[in-house]
CSV table of C-alpha atoms in Angstrom, one decimal:
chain,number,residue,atom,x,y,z
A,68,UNK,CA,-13.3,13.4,4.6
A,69,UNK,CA,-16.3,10.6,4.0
A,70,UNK,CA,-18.6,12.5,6.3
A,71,UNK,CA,-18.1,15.7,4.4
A,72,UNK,CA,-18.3,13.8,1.2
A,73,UNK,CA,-21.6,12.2,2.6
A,74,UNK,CA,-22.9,15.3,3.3
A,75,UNK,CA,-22.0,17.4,0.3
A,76,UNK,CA,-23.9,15.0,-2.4
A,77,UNK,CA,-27.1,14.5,-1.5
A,78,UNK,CA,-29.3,11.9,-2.7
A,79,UNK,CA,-29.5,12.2,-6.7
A,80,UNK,CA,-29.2,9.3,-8.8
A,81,UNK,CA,-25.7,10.4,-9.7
A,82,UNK,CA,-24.8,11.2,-5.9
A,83,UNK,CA,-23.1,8.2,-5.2
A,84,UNK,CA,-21.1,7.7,-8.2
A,85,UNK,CA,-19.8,11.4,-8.0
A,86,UNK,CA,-18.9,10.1,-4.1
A,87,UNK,CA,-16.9,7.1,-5.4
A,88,UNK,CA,-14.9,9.4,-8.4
A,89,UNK,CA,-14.0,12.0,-5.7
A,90,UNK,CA,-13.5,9.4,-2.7
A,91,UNK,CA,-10.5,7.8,-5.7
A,92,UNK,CA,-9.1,10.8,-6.5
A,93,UNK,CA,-8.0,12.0,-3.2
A,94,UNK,CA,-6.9,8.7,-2.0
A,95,UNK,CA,-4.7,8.1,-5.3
A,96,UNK,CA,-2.0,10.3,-4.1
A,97,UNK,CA,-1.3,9.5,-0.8
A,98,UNK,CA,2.0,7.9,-0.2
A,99,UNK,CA,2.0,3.8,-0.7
A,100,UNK,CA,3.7,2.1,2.1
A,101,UNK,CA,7.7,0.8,1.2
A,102,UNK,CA,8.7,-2.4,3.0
A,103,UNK,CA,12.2,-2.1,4.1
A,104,UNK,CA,15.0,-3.5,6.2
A,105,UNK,CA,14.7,-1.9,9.8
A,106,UNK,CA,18.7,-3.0,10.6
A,107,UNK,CA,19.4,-0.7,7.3
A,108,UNK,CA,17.2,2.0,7.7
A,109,UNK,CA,18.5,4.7,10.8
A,110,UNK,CA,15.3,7.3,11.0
A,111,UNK,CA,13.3,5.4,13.5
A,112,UNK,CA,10.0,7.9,12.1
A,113,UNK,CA,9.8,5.8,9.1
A,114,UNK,CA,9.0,3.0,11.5
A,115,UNK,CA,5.7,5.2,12.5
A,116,UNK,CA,2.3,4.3,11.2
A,117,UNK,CA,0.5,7.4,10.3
A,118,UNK,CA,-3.0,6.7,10.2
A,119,UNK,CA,-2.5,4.6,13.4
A,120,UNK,CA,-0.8,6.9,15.0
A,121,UNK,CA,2.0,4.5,16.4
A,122,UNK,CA,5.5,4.2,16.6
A,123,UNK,CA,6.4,0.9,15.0
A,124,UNK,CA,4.5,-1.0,13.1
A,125,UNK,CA,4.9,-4.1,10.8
A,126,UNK,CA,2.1,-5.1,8.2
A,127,UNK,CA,2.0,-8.7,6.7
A,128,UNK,CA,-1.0,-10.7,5.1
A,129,UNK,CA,-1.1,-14.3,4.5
A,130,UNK,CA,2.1,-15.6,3.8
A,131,UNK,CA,0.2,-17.3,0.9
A,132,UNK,CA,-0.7,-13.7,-1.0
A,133,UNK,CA,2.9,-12.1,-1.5
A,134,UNK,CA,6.9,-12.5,-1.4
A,135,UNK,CA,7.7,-10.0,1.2
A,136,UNK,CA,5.0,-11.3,3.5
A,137,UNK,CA,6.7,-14.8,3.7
A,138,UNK,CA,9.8,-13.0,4.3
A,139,UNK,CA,8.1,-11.3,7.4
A,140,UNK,CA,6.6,-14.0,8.7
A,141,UNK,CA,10.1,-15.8,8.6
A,142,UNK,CA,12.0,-12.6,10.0
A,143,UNK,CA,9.6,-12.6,13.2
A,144,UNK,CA,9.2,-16.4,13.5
A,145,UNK,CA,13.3,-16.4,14.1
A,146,UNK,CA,13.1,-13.2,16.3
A,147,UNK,CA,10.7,-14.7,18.8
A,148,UNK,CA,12.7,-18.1,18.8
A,149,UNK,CA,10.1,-19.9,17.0
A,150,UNK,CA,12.6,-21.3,14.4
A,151,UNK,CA,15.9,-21.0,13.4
A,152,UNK,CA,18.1,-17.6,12.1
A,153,UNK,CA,17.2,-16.4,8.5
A,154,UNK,CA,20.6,-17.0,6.8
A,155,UNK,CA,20.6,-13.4,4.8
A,156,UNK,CA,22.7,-10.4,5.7
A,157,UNK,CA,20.7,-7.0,6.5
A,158,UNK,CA,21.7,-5.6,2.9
A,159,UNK,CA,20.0,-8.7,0.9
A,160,UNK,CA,16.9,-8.3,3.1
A,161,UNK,CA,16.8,-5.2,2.3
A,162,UNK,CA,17.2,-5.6,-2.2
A,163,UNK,CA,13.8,-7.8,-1.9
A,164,UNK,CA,12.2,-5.4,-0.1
A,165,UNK,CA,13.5,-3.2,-2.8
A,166,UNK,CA,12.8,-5.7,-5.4
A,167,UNK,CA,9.1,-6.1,-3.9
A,168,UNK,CA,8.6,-2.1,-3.8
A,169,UNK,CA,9.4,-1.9,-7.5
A,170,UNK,CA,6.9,-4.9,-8.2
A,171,UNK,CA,4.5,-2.9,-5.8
A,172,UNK,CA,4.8,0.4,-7.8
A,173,UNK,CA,5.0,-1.2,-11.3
A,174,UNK,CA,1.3,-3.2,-10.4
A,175,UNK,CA,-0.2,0.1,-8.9
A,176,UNK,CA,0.6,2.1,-12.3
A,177,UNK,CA,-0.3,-0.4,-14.6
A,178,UNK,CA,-4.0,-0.6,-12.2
A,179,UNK,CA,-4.3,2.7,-12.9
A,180,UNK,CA,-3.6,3.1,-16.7
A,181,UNK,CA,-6.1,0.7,-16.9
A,182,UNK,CA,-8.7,2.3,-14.8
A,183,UNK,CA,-8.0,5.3,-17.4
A,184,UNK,CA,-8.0,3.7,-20.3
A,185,UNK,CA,-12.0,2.3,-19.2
A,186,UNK,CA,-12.5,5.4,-17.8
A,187,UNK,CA,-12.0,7.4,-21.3
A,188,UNK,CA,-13.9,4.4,-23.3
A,189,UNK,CA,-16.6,4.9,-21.3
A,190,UNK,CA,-16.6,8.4,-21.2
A,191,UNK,CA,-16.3,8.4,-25.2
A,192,UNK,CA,-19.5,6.2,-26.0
């Protein structure tokens, strides 16, 4: 998609901003990625990262950036032996990673009304 988008707008002053509109339009709808609880969750394909074109994967950042990192890094610091059993059942892992999905989702739409609401100022002046 970026090398057609390279090659379809040339070199025009307004070449690389009509690049950057069209390059956030397309990626806007593509699916966000859920956190969930594997021990709750049966269909083994929604372990599978697309993009990478694996199996299973886990993402996690920082455990200084966000919630359900710290919970990850705790999760796989217990299941390698590294410290002791998290004391929450399956089903309350998986309400905070419910709980962080809807925080997810509530930040994304709030990004984007926002880039709107510039976007129409700007287009008005």
């Amino acid at each position: 998609l970026q090398k057609s988008l390279n090659e379809i707008f040339g070199v025009d002053k307004y070449s690389r901003a009509r690049k950057e509109v069209l390059t956030y339009m397309f990626s806007r709808p593509m699916q966000m990625a859920l956190y969930f609880c594997t021990g709750v969750v049966k269909d083994e394909t929604l372990f599978r990262h697309y993009a990478l074109n694996v199996p299973f994967y886990t993402h996690f950042t920082s455990p200084i950036r966000r919630y359900a990192d710290i919970i990850v890094h705790r999760l796989l610091s217990a299941s390698l032996g590294a410290s002791s059993p998290i004391k929450m059942e399956k089903e309350d892992i998986q309400r905070q990673a419910d709980h962080c999905n809807d925080r997810k989702m509530a930040s994304k739409r709030v990004q984007e009304l926002s880039g709107d609401l510039f976007f129409s100022i700007f287009v008005r002046v």
